[in-house]
Short mmCIF file of C-alpha atoms in Angstrom, two decimals:
data_model
loop_
_atom_site.label_atom_id
_atom_site.label_comp_id
_atom_site.label_asym_id
_atom_site.label_seq_id
_atom_site.Cartn_x
_atom_site.Cartn_y
_atom_site.Cartn_z
CA MET H 1 14.65 -20.97 18.52
CA PRO H 2 16.63 -21.28 15.25
CA GLU H 3 20.13 -22.60 15.27
CA PRO H 4 23.00 -20.15 14.58
CA HIS H 5 23.96 -19.79 10.96
CA THR H 6 26.58 -18.03 8.94
CA SER H 7 24.84 -16.95 5.77
CA HIS H 8 22.14 -14.33 5.45
CA ARG H 9 20.39 -14.07 2.06
CA VAL H 10 17.68 -11.44 2.43
CA ARG H 11 15.58 -8.86 0.77
CA THR H 12 14.88 -5.32 1.92
CA SER H 13 11.69 -3.74 3.15
CA ASP H 14 10.69 -0.37 1.75
CA ASP H 15 7.62 1.73 1.16
CA LEU H 16 7.53 1.25 -2.55
CA GLU H 17 8.88 -1.29 -5.06
CA VAL H 18 12.47 -2.36 -4.33
CA SER H 19 12.55 -4.81 -7.20
CA THR H 20 12.17 -8.46 -6.56
CA TYR H 21 15.11 -8.88 -4.21
CA LEU H 22 13.91 -12.14 -2.70
CA GLU H 23 13.11 -13.65 -6.12
CA ILE H 24 16.69 -12.90 -7.17
CA ALA H 25 18.14 -14.77 -4.22
CA ARG H 26 15.70 -17.62 -4.65
CA GLU H 27 16.65 -18.04 -8.30
CA LYS H 28 20.32 -18.10 -7.47
CA SER H 29 19.92 -20.61 -4.73
CA GLY H 30 17.66 -22.83 -6.88
CA GLU H 31 15.73 -23.72 -3.75
CA ALA H 32 11.99 -23.53 -3.00
CA PRO H 33 10.83 -21.00 -0.51
CA ALA H 34 10.07 -21.91 3.13
CA ALA H 35 6.59 -21.37 4.41
CA THR H 36 5.68 -17.78 5.49
CA PRO H 37 5.33 -17.58 9.23
CA PRO H 38 1.68 -17.46 10.36
CA PRO H 39 0.28 -14.00 11.16
CA LEU H 40 0.13 -13.01 14.82
CA PRO H 41 -3.30 -13.06 16.59
CA ALA H 42 -5.71 -10.34 15.62
CA PRO H 43 -7.43 -7.84 17.92
CA PRO H 44 -10.50 -9.04 19.88
CA GLU H 45 -13.06 -7.62 17.47
CA ALA H 46 -13.11 -7.47 13.73
CA VAL H 47 -15.19 -7.40 10.55
CA VAL H 48 -14.55 -9.86 7.77
CA VAL H 49 -14.63 -8.58 4.12
CA ILE H 50 -15.16 -11.42 1.66
CA ASP H 51 -13.57 -10.57 -1.66
CA PHE H 52 -15.45 -11.50 -4.83
CA GLY H 53 -13.02 -9.71 -7.23
CA SER H 54 -14.29 -6.14 -7.01
CA GLN H 55 -11.90 -3.36 -7.89
CA TYR H 56 -13.23 -1.72 -4.69
CA SER H 57 -12.62 -4.60 -2.28
CA MET H 58 -9.45 -3.07 -0.77
CA LEU H 59 -11.20 0.30 -0.58
CA ILE H 60 -14.02 -1.38 1.48
CA ALA H 61 -11.38 -2.57 3.95
CA ARG H 62 -9.78 0.93 4.10
CA ARG H 63 -13.07 2.54 4.86
CA ILE H 64 -13.87 0.14 7.67
CA ARG H 65 -10.37 0.81 9.16
CA GLU H 66 -11.01 4.55 8.90
CA CYS H 67 -14.00 3.90 11.23
CA ARG H 68 -11.51 2.57 13.76
CA VAL H 69 -12.71 -1.07 13.35
CA TYR H 70 -10.21 -3.77 12.44
CA CYS H 71 -11.00 -5.84 9.41
CA GLU H 72 -9.35 -8.30 7.03
CA LEU H 73 -9.99 -9.11 3.39
CA VAL H 74 -10.42 -12.86 2.81
CA PRO H 75 -11.16 -14.93 -0.37
CA HIS H 76 -14.63 -16.33 -0.92
CA THR H 77 -13.16 -19.77 -0.30
CA ALA H 78 -12.22 -18.92 3.35
CA THR H 79 -13.57 -21.38 5.90
CA TRP H 80 -15.01 -20.64 9.31
CA GLU H 81 -11.95 -22.14 10.89
CA GLN H 82 -9.79 -19.69 9.07
CA VAL H 83 -11.76 -16.57 10.11
CA GLU H 84 -12.92 -17.62 13.58
CA LYS H 85 -9.67 -16.46 15.14
CA LEU H 86 -10.54 -12.91 14.14
CA HIS H 87 -13.59 -12.97 16.49
CA PRO H 88 -15.66 -11.42 13.69
CA ARG H 89 -18.68 -9.25 14.69
CA GLY H 90 -19.95 -8.88 11.12
CA VAL H 91 -19.35 -9.80 7.46
CA VAL H 92 -19.21 -7.65 4.38
CA LEU H 93 -19.71 -9.29 0.94
CA SER H 94 -17.89 -7.25 -1.67
CA GLY H 95 -18.89 -6.46 -5.22
CA GLY H 96 -17.50 -8.37 -8.13
CA PRO H 97 -17.46 -8.76 -11.93
CA ALA H 98 -19.48 -11.98 -12.13
CA SER H 99 -23.21 -12.52 -12.39
CA VAL H 100 -24.63 -14.80 -9.67
CA TYR H 101 -26.53 -16.97 -12.17
CA ASP H 102 -23.35 -17.84 -14.07
CA LEU H 103 -22.31 -21.52 -13.72
CA ASP H 104 -18.86 -20.66 -12.29
CA ALA H 105 -19.89 -17.63 -10.30
CA PRO H 106 -18.20 -17.46 -6.82
CA MET H 107 -20.62 -18.06 -3.97
CA ALA H 108 -20.57 -16.91 -0.36
CA PRO H 109 -19.44 -19.74 2.05
CA ALA H 110 -22.22 -21.40 4.04
CA TRP H 111 -20.89 -20.12 7.35
CA VAL H 112 -21.98 -16.58 6.35
CA PHE H 113 -25.59 -17.66 6.70
CA GLU H 114 -25.15 -20.08 9.60
CA ARG H 115 -23.24 -18.01 12.21
CA GLY H 116 -25.90 -15.45 12.90
CA LEU H 117 -23.59 -12.51 12.21
CA PRO H 118 -24.80 -9.22 10.68
CA VAL H 119 -24.06 -9.20 6.95
CA LEU H 120 -23.75 -6.33 4.53
CA GLY H 121 -23.83 -7.31 0.84
CA ILE H 122 -22.60 -4.62 -1.50
CA CYS H 123 -23.65 -4.87 -5.23
CA TYR H 124 -22.68 -8.42 -6.19
CA GLY H 125 -22.73 -9.21 -2.46
CA MET H 126 -26.43 -8.09 -2.29
CA GLN H 127 -27.19 -10.23 -5.33
CA LEU H 128 -25.52 -13.23 -3.63
CA LEU H 129 -27.77 -12.78 -0.63
CA ALA H 130 -30.83 -12.88 -2.90
CA HIS H 131 -29.57 -15.83 -4.96
CA GLN H 132 -28.35 -17.99 -2.19
CA LEU H 133 -31.30 -17.36 0.13
CA GLY H 134 -34.12 -18.15 -2.34
CA GLY H 135 -34.59 -14.91 -4.28
CA LYS H 136 -34.10 -14.24 -7.91
CA VAL H 137 -31.54 -12.10 -9.80
CA ALA H 138 -31.78 -11.30 -13.52
CA PRO H 139 -30.12 -9.02 -16.03
CA SER H 140 -31.37 -5.43 -15.80
CA ASP H 141 -33.13 -3.84 -18.73
CA GLU H 142 -31.19 -0.65 -18.04
CA ARG H 143 -27.67 -0.97 -16.68
CA GLU H 144 -26.85 1.50 -13.92
CA TYR H 145 -23.29 2.84 -13.97
CA GLY H 146 -22.36 6.14 -12.31
CA HIS H 147 -24.27 8.64 -10.25
CA ALA H 148 -27.75 7.77 -9.08
CA VAL H 149 -30.15 8.79 -6.29
CA VAL H 150 -31.44 6.19 -3.82
CA HIS H 151 -34.76 6.95 -2.07
CA ARG H 152 -35.46 5.25 1.30
CA GLY H 153 -38.61 3.11 1.44
CA ASP H 154 -41.14 2.61 4.22
CA GLY H 155 -39.05 0.03 6.06
CA GLU H 156 -36.85 1.31 8.89
CA THR H 157 -33.28 0.04 9.23
CA PRO H 158 -30.29 1.11 11.41
CA LEU H 159 -28.22 1.15 8.20
CA PHE H 160 -29.84 4.49 7.20
CA ALA H 161 -30.04 6.06 10.66
CA GLU H 162 -29.53 9.82 10.70
CA LEU H 163 -29.45 9.92 6.88
CA PRO H 164 -31.84 11.85 4.65
CA ALA H 165 -34.69 10.31 2.67
CA SER H 166 -32.75 10.49 -0.55
CA LEU H 167 -29.03 9.79 -0.98
CA PRO H 168 -26.76 10.51 -3.93
CA VAL H 169 -24.78 7.28 -4.57
CA TRP H 170 -22.50 5.57 -7.03
CA MET H 171 -23.89 2.51 -8.90
CA SER H 172 -22.01 -0.05 -10.98
CA HIS H 173 -24.17 -3.04 -11.96
CA GLY H 174 -25.86 -4.77 -14.86
CA ASP H 175 -28.06 -7.14 -12.87
CA ARG H 176 -30.95 -6.48 -10.52
CA ILE H 177 -33.01 -8.36 -7.92
CA VAL H 178 -36.43 -9.16 -9.23
CA GLU H 179 -37.52 -11.28 -6.32
CA MET H 180 -36.35 -10.95 -2.72
CA PRO H 181 -35.68 -13.98 -0.55
CA PRO H 182 -38.22 -15.06 2.01
CA GLY H 183 -38.20 -12.77 5.08
CA PHE H 184 -36.59 -9.87 3.32
CA ARG H 185 -38.22 -6.44 2.69
CA SER H 186 -37.29 -3.57 0.46
CA LEU H 187 -35.54 -0.67 2.19
CA ALA H 188 -34.74 1.64 -0.72
CA TYR H 189 -35.16 2.15 -4.48
CA SER H 190 -33.70 4.12 -7.37
CA ASP H 191 -35.03 4.99 -10.84
CA ASN H 192 -33.52 1.82 -12.30
CA SER H 193 -33.47 -0.37 -9.25
CA PRO H 194 -36.83 -1.06 -7.64
CA ILE H 195 -34.90 -2.91 -4.91
CA ALA H 196 -31.81 -0.85 -4.26
CA ALA H 197 -31.56 -2.05 -0.66
CA MET H 198 -33.14 -4.92 1.26
CA GLY H 199 -32.89 -6.49 4.72
CA ASP H 200 -34.34 -9.00 7.13
CA GLU H 201 -34.76 -9.33 10.83
CA ARG H 202 -31.48 -11.32 11.28
CA GLY H 203 -29.38 -8.33 10.30
CA MET H 204 -28.65 -9.38 6.79
CA ILE H 205 -28.72 -6.31 4.51
CA GLY H 206 -27.97 -5.85 0.80
CA ILE H 207 -27.34 -2.57 -0.99
CA GLN H 208 -27.02 -2.10 -4.68
CA PHE H 209 -24.80 0.94 -4.46
CA HIS H 210 -21.14 1.35 -3.42
CA PRO H 211 -20.79 3.24 -0.02
CA GLU H 212 -16.94 2.80 -0.04
CA VAL H 213 -16.28 5.11 -2.96
CA ALA H 214 -15.96 8.89 -2.76
CA HIS H 215 -18.75 9.33 -5.28
CA THR H 216 -21.19 8.20 -2.52
CA PRO H 217 -20.84 11.29 -0.27
CA GLN H 218 -22.59 9.78 2.75
CA GLY H 219 -21.19 6.36 2.24
CA LYS H 220 -19.02 6.52 5.38
CA GLN H 221 -22.09 7.11 7.49
CA VAL H 222 -23.71 3.99 5.96
CA ILE H 223 -20.58 1.97 6.80
CA GLU H 224 -20.40 3.38 10.30
CA ASN H 225 -24.12 2.54 10.90
CA PHE H 226 -23.42 -1.08 9.90
CA LEU H 227 -20.38 -1.31 12.13
CA TYR H 228 -21.71 0.42 15.20
CA LYS H 229 -25.44 -0.10 15.15
CA LEU H 230 -25.71 -3.56 13.56
CA CYS H 231 -22.37 -5.19 14.48
CA GLY H 232 -22.01 -3.51 17.87
CA CYS H 233 -18.34 -2.58 17.24
CA ARG H 234 -16.54 -0.34 19.79
CA GLY H 235 -14.27 1.41 17.38
CA ASP H 236 -11.07 0.90 19.34
CA TRP H 237 -8.77 0.17 16.44
CA THR H 238 -6.37 3.16 17.10
CA ALA H 239 -2.70 3.78 16.61
CA GLY H 240 -2.00 3.93 20.36
CA ASN H 241 -3.75 0.57 20.96
CA PHE H 242 -1.92 -0.96 18.03
CA VAL H 243 1.48 0.12 19.34
CA ALA H 244 0.84 -1.23 22.83
CA ASP H 245 -0.50 -4.52 21.46
CA SER H 246 2.35 -4.84 18.86
CA ILE H 247 5.11 -4.26 21.44
CA ASN H 248 3.66 -7.07 23.63
CA ARG H 249 3.39 -9.44 20.63
CA ILE H 250 6.87 -8.65 19.42
CA ARG H 251 8.31 -9.39 22.86
CA ARG H 252 6.49 -12.70 23.05
CA GLN H 253 7.73 -13.58 19.55
CA VAL H 254 11.31 -12.51 19.90
CA ALA H 255 11.91 -13.29 23.59
CA ASP H 256 15.74 -13.10 24.03
CA GLY H 257 16.52 -13.59 20.29
CA ARG H 258 18.73 -11.40 18.05
CA VAL H 259 17.04 -9.31 15.36
CA ILE H 260 18.28 -7.51 12.25
CA CYS H 261 16.42 -5.02 10.04
CA ALA H 262 17.22 -3.54 6.62
CA LEU H 263 16.58 0.17 6.90
CA SER H 264 15.77 1.87 3.60
CA GLY H 265 14.84 5.39 4.78
CA GLY H 266 11.25 4.71 3.81
CA VAL H 267 8.37 5.02 6.27
CA ASP H 268 7.50 1.29 6.38
CA SER H 269 10.90 0.04 7.34
CA ALA H 270 11.32 3.03 9.70
CA VAL H 271 8.09 2.33 11.59
CA ALA H 272 8.68 -1.42 11.70
CA ALA H 273 12.21 -0.94 13.09
CA THR H 274 11.02 1.58 15.69
CA LEU H 275 8.25 -0.79 16.90
CA VAL H 276 10.69 -3.66 17.26
CA HIS H 277 13.25 -1.45 18.97
CA ARG H 278 10.63 -0.18 21.40
CA ALA H 279 9.89 -3.88 22.18
CA VAL H 280 13.33 -5.40 22.45
CA GLY H 281 15.85 -2.51 22.55
CA ASP H 282 19.44 -3.47 21.75
CA GLN H 283 18.50 -6.94 20.63
CA LEU H 284 17.86 -5.20 17.30
CA THR H 285 20.58 -4.10 14.91
CA CYS H 286 19.59 -2.11 11.82
CA ILE H 287 21.66 -2.23 8.66
CA PHE H 288 21.42 0.72 6.36
CA VAL H 289 22.99 0.13 2.91
CA ASP H 290 23.71 3.49 1.20
CA ASN H 291 23.62 2.62 -2.49
CA GLY H 292 24.52 6.09 -3.68
CA LEU H 293 21.17 6.32 -5.47
CA MET H 294 19.17 8.18 -2.80
CA ARG H 295 18.19 11.82 -2.76
CA ARG H 296 20.71 14.41 -1.72
CA GLU H 297 21.43 14.38 2.07
CA GLU H 298 19.00 11.49 2.62
CA PRO H 299 21.67 9.05 3.94
CA GLU H 300 22.66 11.63 6.54
CA ARG H 301 19.04 12.12 7.64
CA VAL H 302 18.57 8.34 8.09
CA VAL H 303 21.74 8.12 10.26
CA ASP H 304 20.79 11.16 12.27
CA THR H 305 17.29 9.93 12.91
CA PHE H 306 17.97 6.36 13.87
CA GLU H 307 21.42 6.47 15.37
CA ARG H 308 21.34 9.85 17.14
CA HIS H 309 17.61 10.54 17.68
CA MET H 310 16.17 7.03 18.13
CA GLN H 311 19.39 5.64 19.77
CA MET H 312 19.31 2.45 17.71
CA GLN H 313 22.24 0.19 16.93
CA LEU H 314 22.86 1.11 13.30
CA VAL H 315 25.38 -0.23 10.80
CA HIS H 316 25.86 2.29 7.98
CA VAL H 317 27.41 0.82 4.86
CA ASP H 318 28.59 3.19 2.16
CA ALA H 319 28.36 0.99 -0.97
CA ALA H 320 27.81 3.73 -3.57
CA GLU H 321 30.89 2.88 -5.63
CA ARG H 322 30.06 -0.86 -5.73
CA PHE H 323 26.45 -0.11 -6.99
CA LEU H 324 27.65 2.31 -9.64
CA THR H 325 30.29 -0.18 -10.81
CA GLN H 326 27.67 -2.87 -11.19
CA LEU H 327 25.36 -0.58 -13.14
CA ARG H 328 27.98 0.62 -15.61
CA GLY H 329 26.73 0.34 -19.19
CA ILE H 330 23.24 -0.94 -18.21
CA ILE H 331 20.23 0.78 -19.78
CA ASP H 332 17.46 -1.79 -19.53
CA PRO H 333 15.26 -0.77 -16.50
CA GLU H 334 14.49 -4.37 -15.42
CA GLN H 335 18.14 -5.23 -15.55
CA LYS H 336 18.87 -2.12 -13.40
CA ARG H 337 16.35 -3.31 -10.84
CA ARG H 338 17.81 -6.82 -10.73
CA ILE H 339 21.38 -5.49 -10.38
CA VAL H 340 20.41 -3.07 -7.61
CA GLY H 341 18.51 -5.86 -5.86
CA GLU H 342 21.29 -8.45 -6.16
CA THR H 343 23.96 -6.00 -5.11
CA PHE H 344 21.90 -5.04 -2.08
CA ILE H 345 21.61 -8.72 -1.04
CA ARG H 346 25.34 -9.27 -1.36
CA VAL H 347 26.23 -6.16 0.71
CA PHE H 348 23.53 -6.81 3.33
CA GLU H 349 24.42 -10.47 3.84
CA ALA H 350 28.01 -9.55 4.28
CA GLU H 351 27.20 -7.09 7.04
CA ALA H 352 24.70 -9.51 8.60
CA ASP H 353 27.43 -12.18 8.81
CA LYS H 354 29.61 -9.85 10.78
CA ILE H 355 26.89 -9.62 13.46
CA GLY H 356 26.93 -13.40 14.09
CA ALA H 357 23.93 -15.57 14.98
CA VAL H 358 20.65 -13.89 14.10
CA ASP H 359 17.24 -15.34 15.02
CA PHE H 360 14.78 -12.86 13.44
CA MET H 361 14.55 -10.36 10.60
CA VAL H 362 12.26 -7.34 10.54
CA GLN H 363 10.31 -6.56 7.36
CA GLY H 364 8.05 -3.63 6.66
CA THR H 365 5.47 -5.65 4.83
CA THR H 366 2.11 -3.80 4.73
CA TYR H 367 -1.42 -5.05 4.04
CA PRO H 368 -1.55 -4.00 0.38
CA ASP H 369 1.63 -6.04 -0.16
CA VAL H 370 -0.12 -9.09 1.33
CA ILE H 371 -3.31 -8.61 -0.62
CA GLU H 372 -1.59 -7.97 -3.92
CA SER H 373 0.60 -11.03 -3.55
CA ALA H 374 -2.13 -13.39 -2.28
CA PRO H 375 -2.87 -16.35 -4.58
CA GLY H 376 -6.21 -15.84 -6.26
CA GLY H 377 -9.10 -17.41 -4.41
CA GLY H 378 -10.83 -17.83 -7.73
CA ALA H 379 -12.59 -14.49 -7.90
CA ALA H 380 -9.73 -12.15 -8.64
CA VAL H 381 -6.45 -12.63 -10.38
CA LYS H 382 -3.14 -12.17 -8.58
CA ILE H 383 -1.94 -8.64 -9.24
CA LYS H 384 1.83 -9.15 -8.66
CA SER H 385 4.42 -10.88 -6.54
CA HIS H 386 5.55 -8.29 -4.03
CA HIS H 387 9.07 -8.07 -2.73
CA ASN H 388 7.88 -7.94 0.85
CA VAL H 389 5.74 -11.06 0.83
CA GLY H 390 6.40 -14.76 0.45
CA GLY H 391 8.80 -17.39 1.75
CA LEU H 392 12.49 -17.05 2.23
CA PRO H 393 15.06 -19.48 0.81
CA LYS H 394 15.53 -22.67 2.91
CA GLU H 395 19.02 -21.68 3.97
CA LEU H 396 17.55 -18.89 6.05
CA THR H 397 16.96 -20.14 9.57
CA PHE H 398 15.70 -16.99 11.09
CA GLU H 399 12.02 -16.02 11.49
CA LEU H 400 10.30 -12.99 10.12
CA VAL H 401 8.96 -10.16 12.32
CA GLU H 402 6.34 -8.28 10.31
CA PRO H 403 4.59 -5.86 12.75
CA LEU H 404 2.91 -3.85 9.91
CA ARG H 405 1.57 -6.89 8.00
CA PHE H 406 -2.03 -5.87 8.48
CA LEU H 407 -1.76 -2.03 8.16
CA PHE H 408 -2.49 0.26 5.27
CA LYS H 409 -0.12 3.06 4.47
CA ASP H 410 -2.10 5.74 6.26
CA GLU H 411 -2.27 3.53 9.31
CA VAL H 412 1.50 3.03 9.19
CA ARG H 413 1.88 6.81 9.26
CA GLN H 414 -0.42 7.12 12.28
CA VAL H 415 1.59 4.47 14.07
CA GLY H 416 4.83 6.32 13.21
CA LEU H 417 3.46 9.50 14.74
CA ALA H 418 2.35 7.63 17.84
CA LEU H 419 5.92 6.26 18.13
CA GLY H 420 7.38 9.76 17.99
CA LEU H 421 9.00 9.58 14.58
CA PRO H 422 9.63 12.98 12.95
CA ASP H 423 6.95 14.27 10.56
CA GLU H 424 9.40 14.54 7.71
CA MET H 425 10.04 10.79 7.88
CA VAL H 426 6.45 9.72 8.59
CA TYR H 427 5.08 11.74 5.71
CA ARG H 428 7.99 11.15 3.39
CA GLN H 429 6.77 10.65 -0.17
CA PRO H 430 7.24 7.02 -1.47
CA PHE H 431 10.66 6.44 -3.06
CA PRO H 432 11.49 3.53 -5.29
CA GLY H 433 13.75 0.83 -3.79
CA PRO H 434 16.15 0.97 -6.83
CA GLY H 435 16.36 4.69 -6.13
CA LEU H 436 17.47 7.16 -8.76
CA ALA H 437 18.64 4.30 -11.01
CA ILE H 438 15.17 4.07 -12.46
CA ARG H 439 14.65 7.87 -12.65
CA ILE H 440 17.77 8.09 -14.85
CA ILE H 441 16.69 6.93 -18.31
CA GLY H 442 19.75 5.15 -19.87
CA GLU H 443 23.11 4.47 -18.20
CA VAL H 444 23.51 5.34 -14.54
CA THR H 445 26.82 7.15 -13.90
CA ALA H 446 28.15 9.23 -11.00
CA GLU H 447 27.85 12.37 -13.13
CA ARG H 448 24.20 11.63 -14.07
CA VAL H 449 23.31 10.80 -10.53
CA ALA H 450 24.72 14.19 -9.40
CA VAL H 451 22.69 15.99 -12.09
CA LEU H 452 19.50 14.29 -11.05
CA GLN H 453 20.14 14.80 -7.38
CA ALA H 454 20.55 18.53 -7.98
CA ALA H 455 17.43 18.77 -10.03
CA ASP H 456 15.36 16.67 -7.60
CA TRP H 457 16.58 18.82 -4.69
CA ILE H 458 15.13 21.90 -6.41
CA VAL H 459 11.85 20.14 -7.09
CA MET H 460 11.54 19.16 -3.40
CA ASP H 461 12.54 22.61 -2.20
CA GLU H 462 9.96 24.51 -4.40
CA ILE H 463 7.21 21.94 -3.66
CA LYS H 464 7.75 22.39 0.03
CA LYS H 465 7.95 26.17 -0.19
CA ALA H 466 4.58 26.17 -2.01
CA LYS H 467 3.21 23.95 0.90
CA LEU H 468 2.24 21.26 -1.61
CA TYR H 469 4.47 18.44 -0.37
CA TYR H 470 1.93 16.77 1.92
CA ASP H 471 -0.88 17.21 -0.66
CA LEU H 472 0.97 15.16 -3.33
CA TRP H 473 1.52 11.41 -3.35
CA GLN H 474 4.80 11.87 -5.13
CA SER H 475 6.77 14.67 -6.79
CA PHE H 476 10.16 14.24 -8.38
CA ALA H 477 12.48 14.84 -11.32
CA VAL H 478 13.47 12.34 -14.07
CA LEU H 479 16.78 12.68 -16.03
CA THR H 480 15.75 11.66 -19.58
CA ASP H 481 18.04 10.26 -22.24
CA THR H 482 17.14 13.15 -24.53
CA ARG H 483 19.33 16.17 -25.23
CA SER H 484 18.04 19.39 -26.70
CA VAL H 485 19.45 22.57 -28.26
CA GLY H 486 19.28 25.71 -26.17
CA VAL H 487 20.74 29.21 -25.87
CA MET H 488 22.26 30.40 -22.61
CA GLY H 489 23.80 33.86 -22.80
CA ASP H 490 25.46 34.13 -26.17
CA PHE H 491 26.24 30.44 -26.46
CA ARG H 492 24.40 27.54 -28.11
CA THR H 493 23.96 24.59 -25.78
CA TYR H 494 23.12 20.94 -26.22
CA GLY H 495 22.01 19.81 -22.79
CA HIS H 496 19.98 17.34 -20.81
CA VAL H 497 16.21 17.36 -20.65
CA VAL H 498 14.71 16.97 -17.18
CA ALA H 499 11.12 15.84 -16.79
CA LEU H 500 9.01 16.73 -13.77
CA ARG H 501 6.47 14.28 -12.34
CA ALA H 502 3.85 15.00 -9.64
CA VAL H 503 0.84 12.83 -8.92
CA ASN H 504 -2.16 12.56 -6.62
CA ALA H 505 -3.15 9.16 -5.30
CA GLU H 506 -4.59 7.22 -2.39
CA ASP H 507 -2.61 4.04 -2.62
CA ALA H 508 -0.61 4.20 -5.91
CA MET H 509 -2.83 1.64 -7.60
CA THR H 510 -4.17 4.55 -9.68
CA ALA H 511 -2.86 8.10 -9.85
CA ASP H 512 -3.75 11.34 -11.56
CA TRP H 513 -1.17 13.94 -12.60
CA ALA H 514 -1.18 16.93 -10.30
CA ARG H 515 -2.27 20.30 -11.59
CA LEU H 516 0.60 22.27 -10.10
CA PRO H 517 0.27 26.02 -10.24
CA TYR H 518 2.03 27.62 -13.21
CA ASP H 519 4.14 29.86 -10.98
CA VAL H 520 5.50 26.86 -9.14
CA LEU H 521 6.31 25.05 -12.40
CA ALA H 522 8.01 28.24 -13.64
CA ARG H 523 10.22 28.60 -10.52
CA ILE H 524 11.17 24.92 -10.69
CA SER H 525 12.07 25.20 -14.40
CA SER H 526 14.01 28.43 -14.05
CA ARG H 527 16.05 27.21 -11.05
CA ILE H 528 16.90 23.81 -12.63
CA VAL H 529 18.10 25.37 -15.91
CA ASN H 530 20.11 28.08 -14.02
CA GLU H 531 21.47 25.93 -11.12
CA VAL H 532 22.08 22.50 -12.54
CA PRO H 533 24.99 22.45 -15.00
CA GLY H 534 24.29 20.60 -18.22
CA VAL H 535 20.44 21.00 -18.19
CA ASN H 536 18.82 23.39 -20.62
CA ARG H 537 15.20 22.14 -20.84
CA VAL H 538 12.45 21.09 -18.35
CA VAL H 539 9.18 19.37 -19.34
CA TYR H 540 6.18 18.33 -17.24
CA ASP H 541 4.58 14.87 -17.38
CA ILE H 542 0.75 15.06 -17.55
CA THR H 543 0.07 11.26 -17.88
CA SER H 544 -2.21 9.59 -15.35
CA LYS H 545 -1.98 5.98 -14.19
CA PRO H 546 -3.31 4.13 -16.06
CA PRO H 547 -2.30 4.24 -18.88
CA GLY H 548 1.13 5.33 -17.62
CA THR H 549 2.86 4.36 -14.41
CA ILE H 550 4.03 6.72 -11.68
CA GLU H 551 7.68 6.00 -12.24
CA TRP H 552 9.08 6.27 -15.77
CA GLU H 553 10.91 2.89 -15.56
#
């Protein structure tokens, strides 16, 4: 167990970007990070997804989880010793941007072919099966991108059980198999792919199309058939089982140690804290830093939920004035993020020091955080360094507790419901860690925060009245740095312009602007202009991601 210490330099856990809090602390300390604690043991059955750089790799993992089967995404360099602990029942080879005949093309590790496990190769993964097992892959005369129809051949396979003879699918490839490996037979074909699916008696199957995308309507059935009929999975990856297993693992990890958690009000930190509290009770102390940049009445809801409803030990710190003072005169968005992050660290460590010796800290790290921050295994580039992943400065002697480390956002929500958290918290739309500071374009002042809070309150109210809240990934107001001329009554005005933003998304990696009904937009605009002093114009952002981002800053 770690020795007592007197300094706590930490970062927060939240359900969306909170700026690079840890990186700030690390830069200030000048010290290299300590090693990330190893993950806790996985459930007794799993499927391994080997990532070859496809844009759909994470989506494959999500689809497998939706079939109630645990899986993990690993790089193509993963050894058997690294994946054996997962007790894999099958392997999925993802797609990828390379061609298998390129000199530097990533290959499947030898254990994939040696362990006798069922294998499903998707697109590039199918071509790897052909290439590495003695077949031949060549550029296709006609590339196949988009919608296609796959027709089942004469060969029977459990992969297509209970599916029609012809399937609408999504293709995305420029190579094709011109010669199958020894022992393989054709299972399906399309107009441009004479071998659109192939398989052998060992349970190795390759498909040229992408069953994981929504454009393949019966793709889930294909994945389920692989998991249940070929891999023999039970499908017991459920929220209830996860909660029971996590509580036991947290108890084993923490024992009689002291634990702290930075509560943000977001679903990730809320569910992580609740899991730990369920496991160790009053050994956990949550610290909620109110930065004054949250939505109206949100601090009160956090306190009410965790202190009164969940009966947790909660330290509520009102640091709004300190944050606003530090942000005075700052207009650069990245500087805002760094200031909010650094100020959070200073406030949090001061409160943590008052608690005394601490052995563990809870973080709401989720699986997309881990995947996005993983060093590239050679096939895909690192997307970003995430605030919830990585080592802590050496001066930290406590250990991380990350109960959500292998969950996607929808799974986190299911666990939250299983734990009894209120719907309004579980299904809360993502909110940026720096809060309203990055939804105020230009300088952040108490007056501008109040204007945005009032406008945002109206947006939330009307979106909920229209029963659209749970259908949207995010919906919010932005206070721009533009003023416009208007007429209110008999007077000329020169007021603020507020922008509305509403998007649909699955995981925030891409997003499409929401086609809100005109009457909802009209009510929001009318109320903001009439009820929020100083605002005389409302505009609606119709930019998707990419090319834009969800947040304006």
